[in-house]
PDB file of C-alpha atoms in Angstrom:
ATOM      1  CA  UNK K 149     195.947  77.851  96.647  1.00  0.00           C
ATOM      2  CA  UNK K 150     192.626  77.321  94.890  1.00  0.00           C
ATOM      3  CA  UNK K 151     189.465  78.498  96.587  1.00  0.00           C
ATOM      4  CA  UNK K 152     186.193  76.629  96.119  1.00  0.00           C
ATOM      5  CA  UNK K 153     182.976  78.418  95.351  1.00  0.00           C
ATOM      6  CA  UNK K 154     181.048  79.684  98.391  1.00  0.00           C
ATOM      7  CA  UNK K 155     178.096  77.639  97.046  1.00  0.00           C
ATOM      8  CA  UNK K 156     179.793  74.267  97.335  1.00  0.00           C
ATOM      9  CA  UNK K 157     179.989  72.006 100.382  1.00  0.00           C
ATOM     10  CA  UNK K 158     183.226  72.598 102.384  1.00  0.00           C
ATOM     11  CA  UNK K 159     183.185  76.433 101.833  1.00  0.00           C
ATOM     12  CA  UNK K 160     181.764  79.414 103.417  1.00  0.00           C
ATOM     13  CA  UNK K 161     181.466  83.069 102.484  1.00  0.00           C
ATOM     14  CA  UNK K 162     183.247  85.178 105.136  1.00  0.00           C
ATOM     15  CA  UNK K 163     181.392  88.435 105.647  1.00  0.00           C
ATOM     16  CA  UNK K 164     183.125  91.144 107.698  1.00  0.00           C
ATOM     17  CA  UNK K 165     180.710  93.880 108.857  1.00  0.00           C
ATOM     18  CA  UNK K 166     181.689  97.207 110.377  1.00  0.00           C
ATOM     19  CA  UNK K 167     179.285  99.885 111.564  1.00  0.00           C
ATOM     20  CA  UNK K 168     176.411  98.001 109.963  1.00  0.00           C
ATOM     21  CA  UNK K 169     178.002  97.787 106.485  1.00  0.00           C
ATOM     22  CA  UNK K 170     179.741  94.899 104.736  1.00  0.00           C
ATOM     23  CA  UNK K 171     183.458  95.838 104.630  1.00  0.00           C
ATOM     24  CA  UNK K 172     184.534  92.786 102.643  1.00  0.00           C
ATOM     25  CA  UNK K 173     183.305  89.303 101.797  1.00  0.00           C
ATOM     26  CA  UNK K 174     185.288  86.440 100.310  1.00  0.00           C
ATOM     27  CA  UNK K 175     185.047  82.724  99.787  1.00  0.00           C
ATOM     28  CA  UNK K 176     186.939  80.507 102.189  1.00  0.00           C
ATOM     29  CA  UNK K 177     187.593  76.756 102.511  1.00  0.00           C
ATOM     30  CA  UNK K 178     185.835  75.392 105.608  1.00  0.00           C
ATOM     31  CA  UNK K 179     188.346  73.298 107.528  1.00  0.00           C
ATOM     32  CA  UNK K 180     186.350  72.656 110.763  1.00  0.00           C
ATOM     33  CA  UNK K 181     183.190  73.565 112.595  1.00  0.00           C
ATOM     34  CA  UNK K 182     182.593  72.041 115.969  1.00  0.00           C
ATOM     35  CA  UNK K 183     179.495  74.129 116.800  1.00  0.00           C
ATOM     36  CA  UNK K 184     181.483  76.705 118.735  1.00  0.00           C
ATOM     37  CA  UNK K 185     184.621  77.382 116.743  1.00  0.00           C
ATOM     38  CA  UNK K 186     184.778  77.662 112.914  1.00  0.00           C
ATOM     39  CA  UNK K 187     188.097  77.388 111.097  1.00  0.00           C
ATOM     40  CA  UNK K 188     188.439  78.494 107.456  1.00  0.00           C
ATOM     41  CA  UNK K 189     191.339  79.077 105.061  1.00  0.00           C
ATOM     42  CA  UNK K 190     191.481  81.715 102.405  1.00  0.00           C
ATOM     43  CA  UNK K 191     193.995  83.624 100.314  1.00  0.00           C
ATOM     44  CA  UNK K 192     194.608  87.329 101.007  1.00  0.00           C
ATOM     45  CA  UNK K 193     191.353  88.979  99.868  1.00  0.00           C
ATOM     46  CA  UNK K 194     192.692  92.409  99.293  1.00  0.00           C
ATOM     47  CA  UNK K 195     193.199  93.849  95.810  1.00  0.00           C
ATOM     48  CA  UNK K 196     196.540  95.369  96.758  1.00  0.00           C
ATOM     49  CA  UNK K 197     199.368  95.077  99.195  1.00  0.00           C
ATOM     50  CA  UNK K 198     198.502  96.288 102.668  1.00  0.00           C
ATOM     51  CA  UNK K 199     201.607  97.490 104.417  1.00  0.00           C
ATOM     52  CA  UNK K 200     201.110  98.047 108.216  1.00  0.00           C
ATOM     53  CA  UNK K 201     204.740  98.798 108.849  1.00  0.00           C
ATOM     54  CA  UNK K 202     205.074  95.706 111.047  1.00  0.00           C
ATOM     55  CA  UNK K 203     203.719  93.249 108.410  1.00  0.00           C
ATOM     56  CA  UNK K 204     202.619  93.317 104.820  1.00  0.00           C
ATOM     57  CA  UNK K 205     199.581  91.387 103.551  1.00  0.00           C
ATOM     58  CA  UNK K 206     200.005  90.594  99.888  1.00  0.00           C
ATOM     59  CA  UNK K 207     199.082  88.337  97.033  1.00  0.00           C
ATOM     60  CA  UNK K 208     199.939  84.780  97.813  1.00  0.00           C
ATOM     61  CA  UNK K 209     199.479  85.164 101.533  1.00  0.00           C
ATOM     62  CA  UNK K 210     197.258  82.516 103.147  1.00  0.00           C
ATOM     63  CA  UNK K 211     195.081  83.168 106.183  1.00  0.00           C
ATOM     64  CA  UNK K 212     193.845  80.351 108.429  1.00  0.00           C
ATOM     65  CA  UNK K 213     191.039  82.063 110.367  1.00  0.00           C
ATOM     66  CA  UNK K 214     189.531  80.973 113.631  1.00  0.00           C
ATOM     67  CA  UNK K 215     186.105  82.361 114.618  1.00  0.00           C
ATOM     68  CA  UNK K 216     184.050  81.602 117.720  1.00  0.00           C
ATOM     69  CA  UNK K 217     180.333  81.741 118.285  1.00  0.00           C
ATOM     70  CA  UNK K 218     180.888  82.420 122.042  1.00  0.00           C
ATOM     71  CA  UNK K 219     184.001  84.765 122.020  1.00  0.00           C
ATOM     72  CA  UNK K 220     184.487  88.365 121.125  1.00  0.00           C
ATOM     73  CA  UNK K 221     187.488  87.823 118.739  1.00  0.00           C
ATOM     74  CA  UNK K 222     188.734  86.139 115.658  1.00  0.00           C
ATOM     75  CA  UNK K 223     192.389  84.965 115.250  1.00  0.00           C
ATOM     76  CA  UNK K 224     193.917  84.870 111.761  1.00  0.00           C
ATOM     77  CA  UNK K 225     197.212  83.069 111.263  1.00  0.00           C
ATOM     78  CA  UNK K 226     199.029  84.593 108.260  1.00  0.00           C
ATOM     79  CA  UNK K 227     201.560  82.705 106.122  1.00  0.00           C
ATOM     80  CA  UNK K 228     203.342  83.805 102.974  1.00  0.00           C
ATOM     81  CA  UNK K 229     203.122  82.007  99.625  1.00  0.00           C
ATOM     82  CA  UNK K 230     205.983  79.655 100.696  1.00  0.00           C
ATOM     83  CA  UNK K 231     204.145  78.720 103.868  1.00  0.00           C
ATOM     84  CA  UNK K 232     206.296  80.744 106.276  1.00  0.00           C
ATOM     85  CA  UNK K 233     204.299  82.079 109.165  1.00  0.00           C
ATOM     86  CA  UNK K 234     204.264  85.913 109.353  1.00  0.00           C
ATOM     87  CA  UNK K 235     202.225  86.020 112.579  1.00  0.00           C
ATOM     88  CA  UNK K 236     198.647  86.340 113.819  1.00  0.00           C
ATOM     89  CA  UNK K 237     196.333  89.231 113.166  1.00  0.00           C
ATOM     90  CA  UNK K 238     193.407  89.212 115.669  1.00  0.00           C
ATOM     91  CA  UNK K 239     190.202  91.156 115.192  1.00  0.00           C
ATOM     92  CA  UNK K 240     187.948  92.091 118.166  1.00  0.00           C
ATOM     93  CA  UNK K 241     184.499  91.185 117.056  1.00  0.00           C
ATOM     94  CA  UNK K 242     181.106  90.203 118.207  1.00  0.00           C
ATOM     95  CA  UNK K 243     180.681  86.451 118.287  1.00  0.00           C
ATOM     96  CA  UNK K 244     180.465  84.962 114.817  1.00  0.00           C
ATOM     97  CA  UNK K 245     177.241  83.613 113.285  1.00  0.00           C
ATOM     98  CA  UNK K 246     176.918  81.049 110.515  1.00  0.00           C
ATOM     99  CA  UNK K 247     173.769  81.132 108.392  1.00  0.00           C
ATOM    100  CA  UNK K 248     173.056  79.772 104.902  1.00  0.00           C
ATOM    101  CA  UNK K 249     176.704  79.327 104.011  1.00  0.00           C
ATOM    102  CA  UNK K 250     177.807  82.708 105.340  1.00  0.00           C
ATOM    103  CA  UNK K 251     180.080  83.235 108.311  1.00  0.00           C
ATOM    104  CA  UNK K 252     179.226  86.795 109.567  1.00  0.00           C
ATOM    105  CA  UNK K 253     181.411  88.775 111.950  1.00  0.00           C
ATOM    106  CA  UNK K 254     180.987  92.322 113.141  1.00  0.00           C
ATOM    107  CA  UNK K 255     184.393  94.140 113.508  1.00  0.00           C
ATOM    108  CA  UNK K 256     184.581  96.330 116.654  1.00  0.00           C
ATOM    109  CA  UNK K 257     187.747  98.270 115.581  1.00  0.00           C
ATOM    110  CA  UNK K 258     190.232  96.883 118.123  1.00  0.00           C
ATOM    111  CA  UNK K 259     192.950  94.640 116.765  1.00  0.00           C
ATOM    112  CA  UNK K 260     196.039  92.803 118.042  1.00  0.00           C
ATOM    113  CA  UNK K 261     199.135  91.639 116.095  1.00  0.00           C
ATOM    114  CA  UNK K 262     201.464  88.888 117.297  1.00  0.00           C
ATOM    115  CA  UNK K 263     204.627  88.361 115.239  1.00  0.00           C
ATOM    116  CA  UNK K 264     205.603  84.835 114.261  1.00  0.00           C
ATOM    117  CA  UNK K 265     208.565  84.840 116.642  1.00  0.00           C
ATOM    118  CA  UNK K 266     206.420  86.155 119.524  1.00  0.00           C
ATOM    119  CA  UNK K 267     208.548  89.223 120.112  1.00  0.00           C
ATOM    120  CA  UNK K 268     206.028  91.837 118.895  1.00  0.00           C
ATOM    121  CA  UNK K 269     202.663  92.120 120.475  1.00  0.00           C
ATOM    122  CA  UNK K 270     200.799  95.241 119.362  1.00  0.00           C
ATOM    123  CA  UNK K 271     197.480  96.641 120.374  1.00  0.00           C
ATOM    124  CA  UNK K 272     196.010  98.302 117.361  1.00  0.00           C
ATOM    125  CA  UNK K 273     193.267 100.866 116.541  1.00  0.00           C
ATOM    126  CA  UNK K 274     192.397 101.837 120.110  1.00  0.00           C
ATOM    127  CA  UNK K 275     191.835 105.414 118.855  1.00  0.00           C
ATOM    128  CA  UNK K 276     189.297 104.190 116.258  1.00  0.00           C
ATOM    129  CA  UNK K 277     187.568 102.154 118.936  1.00  0.00           C
ATOM    130  CA  UNK K 278     187.278 105.228 121.203  1.00  0.00           C
ATOM    131  CA  UNK K 279     185.947 107.278 118.343  1.00  0.00           C
ATOM    132  CA  UNK K 280     183.407 104.617 117.280  1.00  0.00           C
ATOM    133  CA  UNK K 281     181.057 105.619 120.161  1.00  0.00           C
ATOM    134  CA  UNK K 282     180.442 102.010 121.043  1.00  0.00           C
ATOM    135  CA  UNK K 283     181.066 102.772 124.771  1.00  0.00           C
ATOM    136  CA  UNK K 284     178.127 105.108 124.766  1.00  0.00           C
ATOM    137  CA  UNK K 285     175.820 103.241 122.364  1.00  0.00           C
ATOM    138  CA  UNK K 286     176.413  99.737 123.721  1.00  0.00           C
ATOM    139  CA  UNK K 287     178.474  99.747 126.902  1.00  0.00           C
ATOM    140  CA  UNK K 288     178.218  96.014 127.363  1.00  0.00           C
ATOM    141  CA  UNK K 289     179.670  95.318 123.932  1.00  0.00           C
ATOM    142  CA  UNK K 290     182.378  97.856 124.535  1.00  0.00           C
ATOM    143  CA  UNK K 291     183.364  96.229 127.789  1.00  0.00           C
ATOM    144  CA  UNK K 292     183.323  92.751 126.173  1.00  0.00           C
ATOM    145  CA  UNK K 293     185.506  94.068 123.342  1.00  0.00           C
ATOM    146  CA  UNK K 294     188.077  95.585 125.835  1.00  0.00           C
ATOM    147  CA  UNK K 295     188.100  92.397 127.831  1.00  0.00           C
ATOM    148  CA  UNK K 296     188.678  90.324 124.676  1.00  0.00           C
ATOM    149  CA  UNK K 297     191.626  92.460 123.711  1.00  0.00           C
ATOM    150  CA  UNK K 298     193.183  92.083 127.073  1.00  0.00           C
ATOM    151  CA  UNK K 299     192.636  88.382 126.987  1.00  0.00           C
ATOM    152  CA  UNK K 300     194.303  88.000 123.572  1.00  0.00           C
ATOM    153  CA  UNK K 301     197.246  90.268 124.645  1.00  0.00           C
ATOM    154  CA  UNK K 302     197.702  88.036 127.755  1.00  0.00           C
ATOM    155  CA  UNK K 303     197.645  84.906 125.653  1.00  0.00           C
ATOM    156  CA  UNK K 304     200.115  86.467 123.109  1.00  0.00           C
ATOM    157  CA  UNK K 305     202.622  87.505 125.833  1.00  0.00           C
ATOM    158  CA  UNK K 306     202.398  84.154 127.672  1.00  0.00           C
ATOM    159  CA  UNK K 307     202.742  81.991 124.529  1.00  0.00           C
ATOM    160  CA  UNK K 308     199.137  80.792 124.606  1.00  0.00           C
ATOM    161  CA  UNK K 309     198.196  81.126 120.965  1.00  0.00           C
ATOM    162  CA  UNK K 310     199.256  77.599 120.009  1.00  0.00           C
ATOM    163  CA  UNK K 311     196.947  76.123 122.670  1.00  0.00           C
ATOM    164  CA  UNK K 312     194.076  78.449 121.749  1.00  0.00           C
ATOM    165  CA  UNK K 313     194.169  77.367 118.132  1.00  0.00           C
ATOM    166  CA  UNK K 314     194.948  73.623 118.663  1.00  0.00           C
TER     167      UNK K 314
END
Protein backbone atom coordinates (compact mmCIF):
# COMPACT_ATOMS: atom_id res chain seq x y z
CA UNK A 1 0.00 0.00 0.00
CA UNK A 2 1.35 3.41 -0.82
CA UNK A 3 1.23 6.06 1.84
CA UNK A 4 0.73 9.69 0.98
CA UNK A 5 2.85 12.43 2.45
CA UNK A 6 1.65 13.83 5.77
CA UNK A 7 1.62 17.26 4.09
CA UNK A 8 -1.02 16.42 1.50
CA UNK A 9 -4.80 16.54 1.95
CA UNK A 10 -6.21 13.18 2.96
CA UNK A 11 -3.35 12.32 5.27
CA UNK A 12 -2.29 12.89 8.84
CA UNK A 13 0.87 12.33 10.81
CA UNK A 14 0.04 10.01 13.70
CA UNK A 15 2.09 10.90 16.78
CA UNK A 16 2.14 8.47 19.70
CA UNK A 17 3.40 10.04 22.92
CA UNK A 18 4.37 8.20 26.09
CA UNK A 19 5.53 9.85 29.32
CA UNK A 20 5.81 13.20 27.55
CA UNK A 21 8.03 11.91 24.72
CA UNK A 22 7.20 10.99 21.15
CA UNK A 23 7.47 7.20 20.88
CA UNK A 24 6.78 7.02 17.17
CA UNK A 25 5.27 9.10 14.40
CA UNK A 26 4.25 8.01 10.96
CA UNK A 27 2.16 9.18 8.00
CA UNK A 28 -1.31 7.71 7.63
CA UNK A 29 -4.07 7.98 5.06
CA UNK A 30 -7.07 9.82 6.50
CA UNK A 31 -10.17 7.71 5.84
CA UNK A 32 -12.74 9.60 7.94
CA UNK A 33 -13.12 12.33 10.53
CA UNK A 34 -16.62 13.05 11.81
CA UNK A 35 -15.45 15.50 14.48
CA UNK A 36 -15.46 12.82 17.19
CA UNK A 37 -13.84 9.76 15.61
CA UNK A 38 -10.84 9.80 13.28
CA UNK A 39 -10.04 6.78 11.12
CA UNK A 40 -6.68 6.37 9.40
CA UNK A 41 -4.87 3.58 7.57
CA UNK A 42 -1.14 2.97 7.60
CA UNK A 43 1.33 0.17 7.01
CA UNK A 44 3.21 -1.29 9.98
CA UNK A 45 5.50 1.54 11.05
CA UNK A 46 8.10 -0.58 12.82
CA UNK A 47 11.55 -1.19 11.41
CA UNK A 48 11.54 -4.85 12.40
CA UNK A 49 9.12 -7.67 13.17
CA UNK A 50 7.46 -7.32 16.56
CA UNK A 51 6.54 -10.74 17.93
CA UNK A 52 4.24 -10.60 20.95
CA UNK A 53 3.82 -14.37 21.10
CA UNK A 54 0.11 -14.13 20.32
CA UNK A 55 0.58 -12.03 17.14
CA UNK A 56 3.41 -10.77 14.94
CA UNK A 57 3.45 -7.30 13.41
CA UNK A 58 5.61 -7.28 10.32
CA UNK A 59 6.33 -5.60 7.01
CA UNK A 60 3.23 -5.67 4.83
CA UNK A 61 0.77 -5.53 7.71
CA UNK A 62 -1.83 -2.79 7.38
CA UNK A 63 -3.43 -1.06 10.35
CA UNK A 64 -6.81 0.64 10.16
CA UNK A 65 -6.77 2.81 13.26
CA UNK A 66 -9.74 4.31 15.07
CA UNK A 67 -9.18 7.25 17.42
CA UNK A 68 -11.74 9.20 19.43
CA UNK A 69 -11.63 12.73 20.75
CA UNK A 70 -13.98 11.74 23.60
CA UNK A 71 -12.82 8.23 24.53
CA UNK A 72 -9.79 6.94 26.36
CA UNK A 73 -8.72 4.35 23.80
CA UNK A 74 -7.70 3.67 20.22
CA UNK A 75 -8.56 0.49 18.32
CA UNK A 76 -6.31 -0.77 15.55
CA UNK A 77 -7.51 -3.47 13.20
CA UNK A 78 -4.50 -5.40 11.92
CA UNK A 79 -4.45 -7.23 8.57
CA UNK A 80 -1.61 -9.04 6.88
CA UNK A 81 -0.33 -8.18 3.40
CA UNK A 82 -2.97 -10.46 1.83
CA UNK A 83 -5.76 -8.64 3.68
CA UNK A 84 -6.44 -11.40 6.22
CA UNK A 85 -7.44 -9.97 9.58
CA UNK A 86 -5.04 -10.84 12.40
CA UNK A 87 -7.08 -9.11 15.09
CA UNK A 88 -7.41 -5.83 16.95
CA UNK A 89 -4.75 -4.19 19.07
CA UNK A 90 -6.15 -1.57 21.42
CA UNK A 91 -4.20 1.15 23.19
CA UNK A 92 -5.57 2.85 26.26
CA UNK A 93 -4.87 6.54 25.65
CA UNK A 94 -6.00 9.99 26.53
CA UNK A 95 -8.56 11.26 23.99
CA UNK A 96 -6.95 12.10 20.66
CA UNK A 97 -6.33 15.61 19.40
CA UNK A 98 -5.91 16.71 15.79
CA UNK A 99 -3.93 19.86 15.14
CA UNK A 100 -2.19 21.11 12.01
CA UNK A 101 -2.24 17.77 10.21
CA UNK A 102 -1.11 15.80 13.27
CA UNK A 103 -3.18 13.27 15.20
CA UNK A 104 -1.68 13.18 18.69
CA UNK A 105 -2.38 10.43 21.21
CA UNK A 106 -0.85 9.85 24.65
CA UNK A 107 -0.35 6.15 25.43
CA UNK A 108 -1.22 5.22 29.03
CA UNK A 109 0.49 1.79 28.98
CA UNK A 110 -2.60 -0.44 29.16
CA UNK A 111 -3.44 -2.49 26.05
CA UNK A 112 -5.90 -5.13 24.92
CA UNK A 113 -5.62 -7.74 22.16
CA UNK A 114 -8.59 -9.39 20.46
CA UNK A 115 -7.79 -12.17 18.00
CA UNK A 116 -9.53 -12.21 14.62
CA UNK A 117 -11.65 -15.22 15.59
CA UNK A 118 -12.63 -13.63 18.89
CA UNK A 119 -11.29 -16.46 21.03
CA UNK A 120 -8.34 -14.62 22.58
CA UNK A 121 -8.97 -11.49 24.64
CA UNK A 122 -5.81 -10.44 26.43
CA UNK A 123 -5.29 -7.57 28.87
CA UNK A 124 -1.72 -6.37 28.43
CA UNK A 125 0.86 -4.28 30.28
CA UNK A 126 -1.07 -3.87 33.53
CA UNK A 127 2.29 -4.12 35.35
CA UNK A 128 3.69 -1.21 33.29
CA UNK A 129 0.58 0.82 34.06
CA UNK A 130 0.98 0.20 37.79
CA UNK A 131 4.67 1.16 37.61
CA UNK A 132 3.94 4.34 35.62
CA UNK A 133 2.77 6.18 38.74
CA UNK A 134 -0.28 7.59 36.95
CA UNK A 135 -2.58 6.55 39.80
CA UNK A 136 -0.64 8.87 42.12
CA UNK A 137 0.14 11.70 39.70
CA UNK A 138 -3.26 11.85 37.95
CA UNK A 139 -5.85 9.67 39.72
CA UNK A 140 -8.69 10.81 37.43
CA UNK A 141 -6.76 9.79 34.30
CA UNK A 142 -5.79 6.46 35.87
CA UNK A 143 -9.43 5.75 36.71
CA UNK A 144 -10.51 6.70 33.17
CA UNK A 145 -7.81 4.41 31.72
CA UNK A 146 -8.89 1.44 33.84
CA UNK A 147 -12.54 2.05 32.96
CA UNK A 148 -11.64 2.20 29.24
CA UNK A 149 -9.79 -1.12 29.45
CA UNK A 150 -12.77 -2.72 31.18
CA UNK A 151 -15.11 -1.32 28.51
CA UNK A 152 -12.99 -2.64 25.65
CA UNK A 153 -12.67 -6.05 27.29
CA UNK A 154 -16.45 -6.22 27.70
CA UNK A 155 -16.99 -5.27 24.04
CA UNK A 156 -14.41 -7.84 22.95
CA UNK A 157 -15.97 -10.66 24.96
CA UNK A 158 -19.51 -9.76 23.86
CA UNK A 159 -18.70 -9.40 20.16
CA UNK A 160 -19.15 -5.62 20.16
CA UNK A 161 -16.11 -4.55 18.14
CA UNK A 162 -17.86 -4.66 14.78
CA UNK A 163 -20.55 -2.23 16.01
CA UNK A 164 -17.96 0.02 17.69
CA UNK A 165 -16.02 0.38 14.45
CA UNK A 166 -18.95 0.55 12.02
